[in-house]
Coordinates of C-alpha atoms and ligand atoms in Angstrom, one line a residue:
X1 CA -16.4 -7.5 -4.8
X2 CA -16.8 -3.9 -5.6
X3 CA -12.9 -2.2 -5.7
X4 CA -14.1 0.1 -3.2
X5 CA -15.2 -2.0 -0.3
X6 CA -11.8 -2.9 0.9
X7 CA -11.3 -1.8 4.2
X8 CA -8.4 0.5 4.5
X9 CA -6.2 -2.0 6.1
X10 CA -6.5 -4.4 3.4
X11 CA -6.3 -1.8 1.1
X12 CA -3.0 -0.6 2.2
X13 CA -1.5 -3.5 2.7
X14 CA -2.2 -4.4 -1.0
X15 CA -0.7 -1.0 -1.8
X16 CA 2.2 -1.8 0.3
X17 CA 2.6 -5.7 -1.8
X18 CA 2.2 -4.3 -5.3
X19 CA 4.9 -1.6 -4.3
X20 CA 7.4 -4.4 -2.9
X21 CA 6.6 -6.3 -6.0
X22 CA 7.4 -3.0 -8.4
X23 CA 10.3 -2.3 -6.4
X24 CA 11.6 -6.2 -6.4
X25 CA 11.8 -6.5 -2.8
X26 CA 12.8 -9.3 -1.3
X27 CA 10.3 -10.8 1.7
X28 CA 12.6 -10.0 4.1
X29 CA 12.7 -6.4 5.9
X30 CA 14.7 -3.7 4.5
X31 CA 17.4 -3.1 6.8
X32 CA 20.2 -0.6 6.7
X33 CA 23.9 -2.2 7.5
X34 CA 26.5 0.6 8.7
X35 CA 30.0 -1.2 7.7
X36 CA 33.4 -0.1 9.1
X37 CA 36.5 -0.8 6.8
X38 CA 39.5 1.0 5.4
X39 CA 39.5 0.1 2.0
X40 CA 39.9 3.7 0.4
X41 CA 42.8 3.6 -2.4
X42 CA 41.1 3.3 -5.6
X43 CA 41.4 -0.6 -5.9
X44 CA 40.0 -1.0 -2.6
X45 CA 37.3 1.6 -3.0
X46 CA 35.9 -0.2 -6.4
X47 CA 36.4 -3.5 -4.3
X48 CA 34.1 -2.1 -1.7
X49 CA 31.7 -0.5 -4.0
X50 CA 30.6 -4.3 -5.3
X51 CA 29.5 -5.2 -1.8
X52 CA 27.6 -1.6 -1.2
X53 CA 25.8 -2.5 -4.9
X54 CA 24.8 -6.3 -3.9
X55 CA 23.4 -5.0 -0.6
X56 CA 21.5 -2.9 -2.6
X57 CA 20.1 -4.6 -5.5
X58 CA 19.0 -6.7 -2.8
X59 CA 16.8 -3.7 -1.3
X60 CA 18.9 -3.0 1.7
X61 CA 21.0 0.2 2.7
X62 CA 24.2 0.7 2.6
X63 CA 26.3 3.4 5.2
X64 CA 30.0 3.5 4.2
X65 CA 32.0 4.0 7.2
X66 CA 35.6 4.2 5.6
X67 CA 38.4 5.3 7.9
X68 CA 41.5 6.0 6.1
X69 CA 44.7 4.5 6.9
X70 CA 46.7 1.7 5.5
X71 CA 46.5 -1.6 7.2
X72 CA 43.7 -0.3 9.2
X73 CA 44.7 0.9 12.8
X74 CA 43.1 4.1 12.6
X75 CA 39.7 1.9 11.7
X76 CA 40.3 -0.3 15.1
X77 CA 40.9 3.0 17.1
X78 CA 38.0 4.4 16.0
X79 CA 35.5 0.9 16.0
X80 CA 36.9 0.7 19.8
X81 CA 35.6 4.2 20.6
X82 CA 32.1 3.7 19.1
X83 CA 31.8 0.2 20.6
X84 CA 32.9 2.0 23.9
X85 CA 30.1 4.5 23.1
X86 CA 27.5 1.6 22.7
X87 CA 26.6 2.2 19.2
X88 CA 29.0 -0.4 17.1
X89 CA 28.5 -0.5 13.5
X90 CA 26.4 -3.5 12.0
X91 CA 29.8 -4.7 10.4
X92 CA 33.0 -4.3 10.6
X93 CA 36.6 -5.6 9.0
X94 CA 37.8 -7.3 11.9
X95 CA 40.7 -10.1 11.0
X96 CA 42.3 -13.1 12.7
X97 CA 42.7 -12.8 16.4
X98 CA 41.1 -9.9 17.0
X99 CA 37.8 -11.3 16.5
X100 CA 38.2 -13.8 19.1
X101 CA 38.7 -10.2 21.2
X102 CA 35.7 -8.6 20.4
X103 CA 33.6 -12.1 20.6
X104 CA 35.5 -12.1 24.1
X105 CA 33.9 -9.3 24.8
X106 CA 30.1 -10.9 23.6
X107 CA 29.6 -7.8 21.2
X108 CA 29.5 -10.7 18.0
X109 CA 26.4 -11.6 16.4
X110 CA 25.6 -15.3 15.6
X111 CA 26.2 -16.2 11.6
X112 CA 25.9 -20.2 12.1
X113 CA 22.2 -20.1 10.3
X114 CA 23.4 -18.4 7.2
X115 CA 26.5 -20.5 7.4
X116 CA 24.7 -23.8 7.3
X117 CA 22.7 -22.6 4.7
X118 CA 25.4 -21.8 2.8
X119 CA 27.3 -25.0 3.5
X120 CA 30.2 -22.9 4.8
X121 CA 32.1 -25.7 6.3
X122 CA 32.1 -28.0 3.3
X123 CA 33.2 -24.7 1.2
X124 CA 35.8 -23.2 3.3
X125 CA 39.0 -24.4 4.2
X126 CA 39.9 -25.0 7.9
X127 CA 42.5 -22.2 8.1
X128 CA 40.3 -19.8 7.1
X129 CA 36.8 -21.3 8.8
X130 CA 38.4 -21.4 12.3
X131 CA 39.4 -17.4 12.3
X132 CA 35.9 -16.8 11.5
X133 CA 34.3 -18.6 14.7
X134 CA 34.3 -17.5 18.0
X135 CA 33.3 -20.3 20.9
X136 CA 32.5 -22.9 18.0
X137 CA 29.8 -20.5 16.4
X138 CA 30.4 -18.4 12.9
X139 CA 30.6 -14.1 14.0
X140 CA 32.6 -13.2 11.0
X141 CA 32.3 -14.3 6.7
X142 CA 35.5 -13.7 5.2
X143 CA 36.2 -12.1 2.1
X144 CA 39.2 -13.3 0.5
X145 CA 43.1 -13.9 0.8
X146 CA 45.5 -12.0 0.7
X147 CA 49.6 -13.0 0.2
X148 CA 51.3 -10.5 1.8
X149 CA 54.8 -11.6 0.7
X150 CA 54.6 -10.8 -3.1
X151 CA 57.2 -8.4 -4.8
X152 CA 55.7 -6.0 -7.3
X153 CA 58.0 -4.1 -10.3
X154 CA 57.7 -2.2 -13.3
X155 CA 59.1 -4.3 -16.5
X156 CA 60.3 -1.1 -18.3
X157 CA 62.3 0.0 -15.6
X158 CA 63.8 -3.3 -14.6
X159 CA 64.7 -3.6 -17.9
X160 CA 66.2 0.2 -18.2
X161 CA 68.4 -1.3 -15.4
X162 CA 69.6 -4.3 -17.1
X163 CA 68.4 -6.7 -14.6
X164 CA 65.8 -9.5 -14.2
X165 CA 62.8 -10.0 -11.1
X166 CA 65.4 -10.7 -8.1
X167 CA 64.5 -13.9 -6.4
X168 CA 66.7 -13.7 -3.6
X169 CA 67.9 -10.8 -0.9
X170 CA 71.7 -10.7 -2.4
X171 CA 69.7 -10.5 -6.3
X172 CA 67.7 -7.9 -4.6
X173 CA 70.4 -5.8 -3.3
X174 CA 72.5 -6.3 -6.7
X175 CA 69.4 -4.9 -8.9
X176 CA 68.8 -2.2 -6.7
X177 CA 72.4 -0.8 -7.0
X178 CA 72.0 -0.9 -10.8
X179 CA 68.5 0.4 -10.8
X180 CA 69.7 3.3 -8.8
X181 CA 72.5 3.9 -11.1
X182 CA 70.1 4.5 -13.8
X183 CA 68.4 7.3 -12.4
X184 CA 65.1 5.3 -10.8
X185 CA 64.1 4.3 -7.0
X186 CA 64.8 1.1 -6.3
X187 CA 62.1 0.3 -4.0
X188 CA 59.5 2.4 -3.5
X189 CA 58.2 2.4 0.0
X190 CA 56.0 4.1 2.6
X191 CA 57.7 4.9 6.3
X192 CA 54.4 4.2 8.3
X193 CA 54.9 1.2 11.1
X194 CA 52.3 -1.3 9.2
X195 CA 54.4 -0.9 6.1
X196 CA 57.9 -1.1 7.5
X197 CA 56.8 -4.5 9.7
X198 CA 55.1 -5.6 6.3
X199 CA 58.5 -5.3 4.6
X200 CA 60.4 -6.8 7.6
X201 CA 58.4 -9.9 7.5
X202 CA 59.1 -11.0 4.6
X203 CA 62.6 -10.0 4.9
X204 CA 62.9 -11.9 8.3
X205 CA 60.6 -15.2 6.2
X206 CA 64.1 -15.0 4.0
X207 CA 66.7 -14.6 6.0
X208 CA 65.2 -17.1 8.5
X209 CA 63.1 -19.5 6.9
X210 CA 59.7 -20.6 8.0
X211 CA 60.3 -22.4 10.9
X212 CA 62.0 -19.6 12.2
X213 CA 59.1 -17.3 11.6
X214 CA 56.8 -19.4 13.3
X215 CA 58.6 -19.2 16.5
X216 CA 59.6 -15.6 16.5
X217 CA 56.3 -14.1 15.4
X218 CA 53.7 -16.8 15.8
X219 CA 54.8 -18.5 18.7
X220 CA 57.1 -15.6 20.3
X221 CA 59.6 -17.7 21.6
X222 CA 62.4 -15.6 23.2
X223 CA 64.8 -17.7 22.0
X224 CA 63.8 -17.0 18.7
X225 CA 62.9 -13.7 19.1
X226 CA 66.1 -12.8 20.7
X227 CA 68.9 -14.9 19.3
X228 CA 71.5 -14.5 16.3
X229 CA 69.0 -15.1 13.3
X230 CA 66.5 -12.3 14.3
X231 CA 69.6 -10.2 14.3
X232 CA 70.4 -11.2 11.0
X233 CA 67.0 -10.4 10.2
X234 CA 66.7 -6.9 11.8
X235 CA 70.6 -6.0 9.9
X236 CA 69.2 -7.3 6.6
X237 CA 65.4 -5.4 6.9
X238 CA 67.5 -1.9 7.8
X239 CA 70.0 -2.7 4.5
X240 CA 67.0 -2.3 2.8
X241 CA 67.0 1.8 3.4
X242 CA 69.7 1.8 0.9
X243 CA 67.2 0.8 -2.2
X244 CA 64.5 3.6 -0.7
X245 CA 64.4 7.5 -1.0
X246 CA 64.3 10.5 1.7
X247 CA 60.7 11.1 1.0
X248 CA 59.3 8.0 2.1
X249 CA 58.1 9.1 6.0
X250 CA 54.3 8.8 6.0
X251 CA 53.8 8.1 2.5
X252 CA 51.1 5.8 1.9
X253 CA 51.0 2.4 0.4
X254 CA 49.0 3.3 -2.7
X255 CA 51.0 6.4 -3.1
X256 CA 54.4 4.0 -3.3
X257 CA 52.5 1.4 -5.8
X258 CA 51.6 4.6 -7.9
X259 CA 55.8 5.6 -7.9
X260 CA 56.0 1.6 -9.5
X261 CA 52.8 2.5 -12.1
X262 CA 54.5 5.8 -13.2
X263 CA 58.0 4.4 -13.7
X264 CA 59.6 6.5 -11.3
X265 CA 60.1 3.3 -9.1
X266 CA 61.3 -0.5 -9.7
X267 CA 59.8 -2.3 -6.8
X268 CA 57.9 -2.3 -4.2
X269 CA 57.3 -5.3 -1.5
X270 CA 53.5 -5.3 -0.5
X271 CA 51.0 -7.9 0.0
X272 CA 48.8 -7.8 -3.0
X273 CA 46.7 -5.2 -1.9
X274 CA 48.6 -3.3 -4.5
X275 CA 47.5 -5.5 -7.4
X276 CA 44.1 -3.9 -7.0
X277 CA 46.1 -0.6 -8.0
X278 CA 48.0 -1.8 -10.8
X279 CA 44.3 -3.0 -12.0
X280 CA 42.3 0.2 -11.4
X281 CA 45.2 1.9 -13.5
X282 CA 44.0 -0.3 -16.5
X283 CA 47.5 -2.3 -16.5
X284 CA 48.5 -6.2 -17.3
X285 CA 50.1 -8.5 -15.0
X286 CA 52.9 -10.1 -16.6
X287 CA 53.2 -6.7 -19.3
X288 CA 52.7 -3.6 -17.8
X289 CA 53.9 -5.0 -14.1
X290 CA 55.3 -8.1 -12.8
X291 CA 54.6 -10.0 -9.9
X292 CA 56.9 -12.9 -7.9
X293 CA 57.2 -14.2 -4.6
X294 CA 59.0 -11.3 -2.5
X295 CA 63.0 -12.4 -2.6
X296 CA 63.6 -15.6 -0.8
X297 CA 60.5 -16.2 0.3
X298 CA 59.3 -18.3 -2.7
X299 CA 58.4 -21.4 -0.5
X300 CA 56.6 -19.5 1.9
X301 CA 53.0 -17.6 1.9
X302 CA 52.3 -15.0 4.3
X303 CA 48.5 -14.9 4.3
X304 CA 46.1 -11.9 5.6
X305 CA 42.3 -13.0 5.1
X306 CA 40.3 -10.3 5.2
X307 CA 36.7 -10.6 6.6
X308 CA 33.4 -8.3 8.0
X309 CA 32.9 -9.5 11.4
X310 CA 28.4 -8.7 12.7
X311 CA 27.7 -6.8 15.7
X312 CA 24.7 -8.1 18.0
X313 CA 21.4 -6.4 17.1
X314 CA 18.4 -5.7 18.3
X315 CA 16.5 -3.9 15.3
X316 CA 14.8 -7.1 12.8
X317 CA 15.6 -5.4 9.6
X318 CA 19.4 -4.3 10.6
X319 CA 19.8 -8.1 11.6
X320 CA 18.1 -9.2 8.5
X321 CA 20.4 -7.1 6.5
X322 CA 23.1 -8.5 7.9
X323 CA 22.7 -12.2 7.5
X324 CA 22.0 -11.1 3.3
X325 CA 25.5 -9.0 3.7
X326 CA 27.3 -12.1 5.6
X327 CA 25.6 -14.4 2.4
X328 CA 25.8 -12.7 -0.3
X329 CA 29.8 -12.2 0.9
X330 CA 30.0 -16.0 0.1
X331 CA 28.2 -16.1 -3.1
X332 CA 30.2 -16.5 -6.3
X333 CA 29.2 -13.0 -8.0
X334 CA 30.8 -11.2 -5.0
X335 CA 34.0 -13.4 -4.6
X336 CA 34.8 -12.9 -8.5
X337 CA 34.1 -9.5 -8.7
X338 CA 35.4 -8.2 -5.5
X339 CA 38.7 -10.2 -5.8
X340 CA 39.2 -9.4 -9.0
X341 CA 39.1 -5.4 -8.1
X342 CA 41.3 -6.3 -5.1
X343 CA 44.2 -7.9 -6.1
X344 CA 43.4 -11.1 -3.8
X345 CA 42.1 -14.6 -4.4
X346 CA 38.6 -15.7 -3.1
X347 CA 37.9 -17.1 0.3
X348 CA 36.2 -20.5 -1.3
X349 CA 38.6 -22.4 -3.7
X350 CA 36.0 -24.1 -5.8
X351 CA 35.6 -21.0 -8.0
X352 CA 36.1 -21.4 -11.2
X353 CA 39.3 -18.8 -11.7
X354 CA 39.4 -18.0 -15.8
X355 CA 38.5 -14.6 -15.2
X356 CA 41.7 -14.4 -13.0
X357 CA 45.4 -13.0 -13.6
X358 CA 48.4 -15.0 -13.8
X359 CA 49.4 -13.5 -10.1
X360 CA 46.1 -14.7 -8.8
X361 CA 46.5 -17.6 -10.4
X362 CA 49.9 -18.3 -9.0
X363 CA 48.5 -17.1 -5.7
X364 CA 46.2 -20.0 -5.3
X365 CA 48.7 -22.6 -6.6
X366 CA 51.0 -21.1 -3.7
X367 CA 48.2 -21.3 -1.2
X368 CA 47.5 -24.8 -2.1
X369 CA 51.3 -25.9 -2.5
X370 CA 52.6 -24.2 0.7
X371 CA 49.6 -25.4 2.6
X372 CA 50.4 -29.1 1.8
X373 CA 54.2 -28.7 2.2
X374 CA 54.2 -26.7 5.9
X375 CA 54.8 -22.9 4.4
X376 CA 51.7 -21.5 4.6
X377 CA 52.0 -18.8 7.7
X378 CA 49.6 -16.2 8.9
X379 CA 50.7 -12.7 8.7
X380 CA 52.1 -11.1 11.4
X381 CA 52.1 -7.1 10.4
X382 CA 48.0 -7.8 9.3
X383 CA 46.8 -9.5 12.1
X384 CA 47.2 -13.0 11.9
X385 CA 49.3 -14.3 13.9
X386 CA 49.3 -12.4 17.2
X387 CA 46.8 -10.2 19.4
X388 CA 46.7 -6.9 18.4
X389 CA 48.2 -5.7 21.4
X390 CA 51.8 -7.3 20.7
X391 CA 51.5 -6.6 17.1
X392 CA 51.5 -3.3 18.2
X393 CA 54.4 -3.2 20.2
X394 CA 56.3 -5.6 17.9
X395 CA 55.5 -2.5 15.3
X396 CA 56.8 -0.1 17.8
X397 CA 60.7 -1.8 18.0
X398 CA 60.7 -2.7 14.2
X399 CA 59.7 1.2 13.6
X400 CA 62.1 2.5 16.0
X401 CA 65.0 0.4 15.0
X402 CA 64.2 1.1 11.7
X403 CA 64.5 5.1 12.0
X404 CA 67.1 4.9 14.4
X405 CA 70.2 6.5 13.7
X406 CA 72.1 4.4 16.5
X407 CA 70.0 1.7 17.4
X408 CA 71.9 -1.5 16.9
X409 CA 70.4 -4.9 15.8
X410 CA 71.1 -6.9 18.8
X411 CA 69.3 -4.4 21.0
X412 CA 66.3 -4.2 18.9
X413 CA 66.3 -8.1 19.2
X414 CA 66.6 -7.4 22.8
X415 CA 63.2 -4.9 22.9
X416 CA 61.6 -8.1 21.1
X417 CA 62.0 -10.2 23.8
X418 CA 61.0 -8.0 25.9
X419 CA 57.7 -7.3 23.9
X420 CA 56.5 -10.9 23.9
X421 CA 57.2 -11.5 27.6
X422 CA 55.4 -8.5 28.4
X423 CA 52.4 -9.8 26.3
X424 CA 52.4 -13.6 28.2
Ligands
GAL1 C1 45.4 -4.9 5.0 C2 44.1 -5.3 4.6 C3 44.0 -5.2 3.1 C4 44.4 -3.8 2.7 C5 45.7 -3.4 3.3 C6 46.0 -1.9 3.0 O1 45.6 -5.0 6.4 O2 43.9 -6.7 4.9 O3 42.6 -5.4 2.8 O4 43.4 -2.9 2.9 O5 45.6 -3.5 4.7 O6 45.1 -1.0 3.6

């Protein structure tokens, strides 16, 4: 048949298949995902970049919708007010709980086809499969998992010092005296109200134990929060002031882990979040920084799993292009690369791990040890273990108490117990 005598239809339609085929386009529509997140220090920026990439190579678009601010409450003001407004992103970083509040709300799209393809229940473990469904159905892939009680320090000024890694509170509070003595911060450390409960955690995890920290800030029992070991707890976490400086009000987290990088600071207690900085600035774990279970807390591990919750769509090619996004999330290329850039360990532990540092490494050993032996815990300053609601106000009295001149513990205890009740 002469070239010519296609009709125009056909004829454009071939045009249209040989430039798919040039272009290596998938079959499947290209969509455009919008994804809300906070990840904008440098370690999380290079983190999220690997995601915007596969999304691309895969023909799809890619809107960034980064809202600064640490531990992400800023984002979740501003992802309430567009869902408010009717126009949700495609995705967004929405953790623990909190997804069970927005699928509450019937704003989650269905992931269960993409997650049987993916055999996502043989590959996950429980603790982290059941945050990610909402009414038995899949609405959110996660991405990782974070330990949020690691302590972080610079070998060259621990050593400057004279002292070794603290592994307890009182080895803590010895180091820090001779630390400061030789001219360096102690522990470097941001005042913002997701840092200081991020600190207090694990402070409270050592002081108390793990059953204790189940009942005060899983469970909220009064009687926990309210009674003579959350006091403990509350005088130790304030102690801590002693081994910070009088610029740390607003600082951000990055801005702390970068005082540790340049030697101006020993320490810093952060989930490992900060890793991914210590890695963007080209440095070693186990030379250039070291990494160990924050003091006293070495039986326990506070996890934060991070994950990209779907919005319901309409539009074919936006839906489309988020089942690739909530699969290709899963796949090993993006668990390896992203982790690696973020400090965390991947979501699926069958990954082979060679390409990971010795704190990663240790991460997973912890995650598998503490989850057999009852110490695994979900974190309560990133979402975890209570509605965001409480959080919040648990945030407010640990904040206050914190910056209060004359606040004593026992009241501070008291304005917990108030917190929960309010919140039952
Ligand atoms: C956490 C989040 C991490 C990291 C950190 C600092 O809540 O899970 O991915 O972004 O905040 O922003």
């Amino acid at each position: 048949m002469h070239a010519f005598t296609h009709p125009p239809l056909l004829r454009r339609t071939l045009l249209g298949l040989a430039v798919a085929t040039a272009l290596g386009a998938s079959q499947a529509p290209a969509g455009e995902v919008e994804v809300l997140h906070w990840w904008t220090s440098g370690g999380e920026a290079r983190a999220a970049n690997v995601l915007k990439e596969l999304m691309e190579a895969e023909g799809h678009g890619w809107q960034d919708f980064a809202v600064a601010g640490g531990g992400g409450e800023t984002a979740m003001t501003v992802l309430k007010s567009r869902a408010m407004s009717g126009n949700p992103p495609s995705a967004a970083q929405i953790k623990g709980p909190e997804i069970q509040e927005w699928g509450e709300l019937g704003l989650l799209g269905n992931l269960d086809d993409v997650a049987e393809q993916g055999g996502w229940n043989a590959l996950l473990p429980e603790t982290v499969a059941d945050v990610m469904r909402h009414d038995g159905q899949y609405v959110a892939v996660p991405v990782n998992v974070h330990r949020v009680n690691w302590l972080w320090a610079n070998p060259a000024v621990l050593e400057a010092a004279g002292v070794e890694m603290p592994t307890s509170l009182d080895e803590l509070f010895a180091a820090g005296e001779a630390i400061r003595e030789a001219g360096y911060v102690p522990l470097a450390h941001g005042g913002q109200a997701w840092q200081d409960a991020t600190v207090f955690e694990s402070v409270l995890l050592a002081t108390g134990g793990v059953d204790f920290y189940r009942q005060a800030l899983v469970e909220l029992d009064p009687e926990a929060l309210g009674g003579d070991e959350m006091v403990e707890a509350l005088t130790t976490f304030k102690r801590l002031r002693e081994l910070m400086d009088d610029d740390m009000s607003g600082r951000d987290w990055n801005i702390a882990t970068s005082m540790v990088i340049e030697g101006d600071a020993a320490m810093q207690l952060m989930g490992d979040w900060a890793k991914g900085e210590f890695t963007a600035a080209g440095l070693t774990a186990g030379e250039d920084y070291l990494c160990a279970a924050a003091p006293g807390t070495g039986e326990a591990f506070t996890y934060n799993i991070d994950s990209l919750a779907m919005f319901r769509v309409t539009d074919e090619a936006e839906h489309e292009a988020q089942q690739t996004l909530a699969r290709l999330v899963l796949e090993p290329t993006f668990q390896e690369a992203f982790n690696l850039a973020k400090g965390s360990i991947p979501a699926r532990p069958d990954l082979d791990m060679g390409a990971f540092d010795q704190c990663a490494q240790q991460s997973l050993a912890d995650f598998q040890r503490t989850a057999e032996a009852g110490g695994l815990v979900p974190s309560m300053a990133h979402g975890m273990a209570v509605r965001a609601d409480v959080q919040g106000a648990i945030f407010d009295v640990v904040t206050n108490y914190f910056n209060a001149r004359d606040m004593e513990a026992e009241e501070a205890a008291r304005r917990m117990v108030n917190t929960a009740q309010a919140a039952l």
